[in-house]
Amino acid sequence: MSKHHECSVNTARRRFCKLAAAGLGLLAAPAVLGSGEAGAAAPQGGRHLIAYFSRTGNTRTIAGQIQAAAGGELLELRTVTPYPEDYRATTEQAKKELASGYRPPLQTTPPDPAAYDVIFVGSPNWWGTIAPPVMTFLTSADFSGKTIAPFVTHGGSRLGRAVEDIKKLCPKATVLPGLAVYGESVADAQEITAAWLRRNGLAR
């Protein structure tokens, strides 16, 4: 996750800087659940869900770029209890959650993965892996047979163990090579994001 600033439903119910060597990000604005702009359509081949957790907005920005290039519905993961406003308190809480395997409850019930063919999963790099709220999402339903496309924002640790840990959490899903975007570069990452989508056959 980036040390730098990390990185709506149009119709009813449509769908955590770098610290030490691992990396942990700063804080984000309140999350919003929802689909993107009206008319965003999934590319031929199936429906897309773009689920992500963002504390400072970096991961949210990449999620928007993915939607613009590939279509699909946005789902911003929001915890029942927000992380502390204080940066150090946030990093310590995240470290403890990851060490203990704690899965923080989410405010909203994620949609059934069965309704989608591809699930994009976005997270800041927290201590070398995906943030606990994303782990909550990935263990909340059965992703067997689904295609998961991970994307991560970071402050130098790139993907870390994100892809490997997603494979462990969803052993019966197909997990594609991940996208890693440096936190300070998210605003200008459209081409990097589009190239990743093309490599994985997900661009529309």
Short mmCIF file of C-alpha atoms in Angstrom, two decimals:
data_model
loop_
_atom_site.label_atom_id
_atom_site.label_comp_id
_atom_site.label_asym_id
_atom_site.label_seq_id
_atom_site.Cartn_x
_atom_site.Cartn_y
_atom_site.Cartn_z
CA MET A 1 0.00 0.00 0.00
CA SER A 2 1.20 3.47 -0.76
CA LYS A 3 2.57 5.85 1.77
CA HIS A 4 1.34 8.50 -0.55
CA HIS A 5 -2.28 9.13 -1.00
CA GLU A 6 -3.78 5.92 -1.96
CA CYS A 7 -5.10 5.36 -3.67
CA SER A 8 -21.48 4.96 -7.09
CA VAL A 9 -25.73 2.28 -6.91
CA ASN A 10 -27.29 4.23 -10.17
CA THR A 11 -30.17 1.78 -9.79
CA ALA A 12 -31.19 0.31 -6.48
CA ARG A 13 -28.69 -2.29 -5.13
CA ARG A 14 -26.44 -2.66 -8.26
CA ARG A 15 -23.45 -3.40 -7.00
CA PHE A 16 -6.40 0.13 3.73
CA CYS A 17 3.12 4.72 2.70
CA LYS A 18 4.89 2.20 2.58
CA LEU A 19 5.88 1.01 6.10
CA ALA A 20 9.04 -1.02 6.60
CA ALA A 21 9.73 -3.27 3.67
CA ALA A 22 6.20 -4.40 3.20
CA GLY A 23 4.22 -1.24 2.71
CA LEU A 24 1.12 0.19 4.31
CA GLY A 25 -0.97 3.08 3.07
CA LEU A 26 -2.68 6.14 4.38
CA LEU A 27 -6.32 6.95 4.87
CA ALA A 28 -9.10 7.38 2.36
CA ALA A 29 -12.37 9.17 2.04
CA PRO A 30 -15.58 7.35 3.03
CA ALA A 31 -16.47 4.53 0.70
CA VAL A 32 -19.45 4.41 -1.59
CA LEU A 33 -21.16 1.37 -3.00
CA GLY A 34 -22.56 1.50 -6.46
CA SER A 35 -22.43 0.94 -10.12
CA GLY A 36 -20.56 3.30 -12.34
CA GLU A 37 -21.94 5.67 -14.86
CA ALA A 38 -25.06 4.61 -16.64
CA GLY A 39 -24.40 2.86 -19.89
CA ALA A 40 -21.12 1.23 -18.80
CA ALA A 41 -21.46 -2.23 -20.27
CA ALA A 42 -19.40 -5.33 -19.65
CA PRO A 43 -17.43 -6.44 -22.70
CA GLN A 44 -18.48 -9.41 -24.73
CA GLY A 45 -17.93 -12.58 -22.75
CA GLY A 46 -19.77 -11.80 -19.52
CA ARG A 47 -20.52 -9.40 -16.71
CA HIS A 48 -17.76 -7.77 -14.69
CA LEU A 49 -17.71 -6.80 -11.01
CA ILE A 50 -15.00 -4.39 -9.85
CA ALA A 51 -14.72 -4.84 -6.07
CA TYR A 52 -12.13 -2.82 -4.19
CA PHE A 53 -11.08 -1.31 -0.87
CA SER A 54 -9.57 2.18 -0.81
CA ARG A 55 -8.47 4.40 2.05
CA THR A 56 -7.06 7.47 0.32
CA GLY A 57 -8.55 7.13 -3.12
CA ASN A 58 -5.70 5.56 -5.10
CA THR A 59 -7.28 2.15 -5.48
CA ARG A 60 -10.62 3.84 -6.18
CA THR A 61 -9.00 5.74 -9.04
CA ILE A 62 -7.68 2.56 -10.66
CA ALA A 63 -11.06 0.89 -10.24
CA GLY A 64 -12.61 3.77 -12.18
CA GLN A 65 -10.04 3.40 -14.94
CA ILE A 66 -10.80 -0.31 -15.19
CA GLN A 67 -14.50 0.42 -15.48
CA ALA A 68 -13.89 2.99 -18.21
CA ALA A 69 -11.82 0.53 -20.24
CA ALA A 70 -13.58 -2.77 -19.52
CA GLY A 71 -17.04 -1.90 -18.26
CA GLY A 72 -18.70 -3.53 -15.28
CA GLU A 73 -20.14 -2.58 -11.91
CA LEU A 74 -18.22 -0.91 -9.09
CA LEU A 75 -18.39 -2.18 -5.52
CA GLU A 76 -16.37 -0.23 -2.96
CA LEU A 77 -15.83 -2.32 0.16
CA ARG A 78 -16.56 -0.40 3.34
CA THR A 79 -15.99 -1.72 6.85
CA VAL A 80 -18.62 -1.50 9.58
CA THR A 81 -16.03 0.10 11.88
CA PRO A 82 -13.78 2.55 10.02
CA TYR A 83 -10.04 2.36 10.50
CA PRO A 84 -8.54 4.99 12.84
CA GLU A 85 -7.91 8.46 11.52
CA ASP A 86 -4.39 8.37 12.96
CA TYR A 87 -1.92 6.84 10.51
CA ARG A 88 0.19 4.89 12.99
CA ALA A 89 -2.88 3.54 14.73
CA THR A 90 -4.17 2.38 11.35
CA THR A 91 -0.92 0.61 10.47
CA GLU A 92 -0.78 -1.14 13.82
CA GLN A 93 -4.38 -2.27 13.56
CA ALA A 94 -3.82 -3.61 10.06
CA LYS A 95 -0.71 -5.49 11.16
CA LYS A 96 -2.59 -7.15 14.02
CA GLU A 97 -5.54 -8.05 11.80
CA LEU A 98 -3.31 -9.68 9.22
CA ALA A 99 -1.34 -11.57 11.86
CA SER A 100 -4.47 -12.91 13.55
CA GLY A 101 -6.45 -13.60 10.38
CA TYR A 102 -9.22 -11.21 11.47
CA ARG A 103 -11.82 -10.45 8.81
CA PRO A 104 -13.43 -7.04 9.50
CA PRO A 105 -17.19 -7.04 8.81
CA LEU A 106 -18.35 -5.06 5.79
CA GLN A 107 -21.20 -2.55 5.79
CA THR A 108 -22.84 -4.05 2.74
CA THR A 109 -23.54 -7.59 1.65
CA PRO A 110 -21.52 -8.29 -1.51
CA PRO A 111 -23.50 -9.53 -4.51
CA ASP A 112 -23.53 -13.18 -5.49
CA PRO A 113 -20.41 -13.95 -7.58
CA ALA A 114 -22.58 -16.28 -9.67
CA ALA A 115 -23.96 -13.20 -11.42
CA TYR A 116 -20.52 -12.36 -12.85
CA ASP A 117 -17.92 -14.00 -15.03
CA VAL A 118 -14.96 -11.82 -14.08
CA ILE A 119 -14.38 -10.26 -10.66
CA PHE A 120 -11.74 -7.53 -10.48
CA VAL A 121 -10.35 -7.35 -6.92
CA GLY A 122 -8.55 -4.16 -5.87
CA SER A 123 -6.59 -3.33 -2.72
CA PRO A 124 -3.80 -1.18 -1.40
CA ASN A 125 -0.68 -3.19 -0.54
CA TRP A 126 -0.84 -3.53 3.25
CA TRP A 127 2.17 -5.20 4.81
CA GLY A 128 2.90 -7.03 1.57
CA THR A 129 -0.58 -8.32 0.80
CA ILE A 130 -4.22 -7.37 0.30
CA ALA A 131 -6.04 -5.44 3.03
CA PRO A 132 -8.20 -7.37 5.54
CA PRO A 133 -11.50 -5.97 4.17
CA VAL A 134 -10.64 -7.50 0.80
CA MET A 135 -9.98 -10.81 2.53
CA THR A 136 -13.43 -10.51 4.09
CA PHE A 137 -14.93 -10.08 0.63
CA LEU A 138 -13.04 -13.05 -0.81
CA THR A 139 -14.14 -15.36 2.01
CA SER A 140 -17.76 -14.17 2.02
CA ALA A 141 -18.90 -16.26 -0.94
CA ASP A 142 -17.95 -19.10 -3.26
CA PHE A 143 -15.74 -17.93 -6.13
CA SER A 144 -15.31 -21.41 -7.61
CA GLY A 145 -15.09 -21.30 -11.39
CA LYS A 146 -14.82 -17.51 -11.49
CA THR A 147 -12.01 -15.47 -13.00
CA ILE A 148 -10.38 -13.03 -10.56
CA ALA A 149 -8.26 -10.15 -11.83
CA PRO A 150 -6.26 -8.53 -8.97
CA PHE A 151 -5.09 -4.93 -8.95
CA VAL A 152 -2.97 -3.29 -6.25
CA THR A 153 -1.76 0.23 -5.44
CA HIS A 154 1.52 0.50 -3.55
CA GLY A 155 4.39 2.65 -2.31
CA GLY A 156 7.20 0.47 -3.64
CA SER A 157 6.23 -3.09 -2.71
CA ARG A 158 4.32 -3.70 -5.92
CA LEU A 159 2.05 -6.77 -5.75
CA GLY A 160 3.83 -8.34 -2.78
CA ARG A 161 2.02 -11.59 -1.93
CA ALA A 162 -1.35 -10.33 -3.14
CA VAL A 163 -1.82 -12.77 -6.02
CA GLU A 164 -0.57 -15.77 -4.03
CA ASP A 165 -2.82 -14.93 -1.09
CA ILE A 166 -5.87 -14.50 -3.34
CA LYS A 167 -5.17 -17.94 -4.79
CA LYS A 168 -5.09 -19.39 -1.27
CA LEU A 169 -8.37 -17.73 -0.37
CA CYS A 170 -10.07 -18.74 -3.64
CA PRO A 171 -8.39 -22.03 -4.63
CA LYS A 172 -11.07 -22.99 -7.15
CA ALA A 173 -11.01 -19.68 -9.01
CA THR A 174 -8.77 -18.73 -11.93
CA VAL A 175 -6.55 -15.86 -10.72
CA LEU A 176 -5.01 -13.77 -13.49
CA PRO A 177 -1.64 -11.96 -13.33
CA GLY A 178 -2.08 -8.84 -11.23
CA LEU A 179 -1.73 -5.14 -11.93
CA ALA A 180 0.47 -3.05 -9.59
CA VAL A 181 0.33 0.76 -9.78
CA TYR A 182 2.58 3.08 -7.80
CA GLY A 183 0.52 5.37 -5.58
CA GLU A 184 1.89 8.63 -6.99
CA SER A 185 1.17 7.49 -10.54
CA VAL A 186 -2.49 6.51 -10.34
CA ALA A 187 -3.84 9.67 -11.95
CA ASP A 188 -1.88 8.94 -15.13
CA ALA A 189 -2.15 5.14 -15.12
CA GLN A 190 -4.80 4.78 -17.82
CA GLU A 191 -2.39 3.33 -20.39
CA ILE A 192 -0.80 0.91 -17.91
CA THR A 193 -4.25 -0.21 -16.83
CA ALA A 194 -5.51 -0.57 -20.40
CA ALA A 195 -2.43 -2.59 -21.41
CA TRP A 196 -2.99 -4.97 -18.48
CA LEU A 197 -6.60 -5.42 -19.49
CA ARG A 198 -5.61 -6.15 -23.09
CA ARG A 199 -3.01 -8.72 -22.01
CA ASN A 200 -5.69 -10.56 -20.09
CA GLY A 201 -8.32 -10.27 -22.81
CA LEU A 202 -10.55 -8.04 -20.68
CA ALA A 203 -10.59 -4.77 -22.61
CA ARG A 204 -13.77 -3.96 -24.51
#
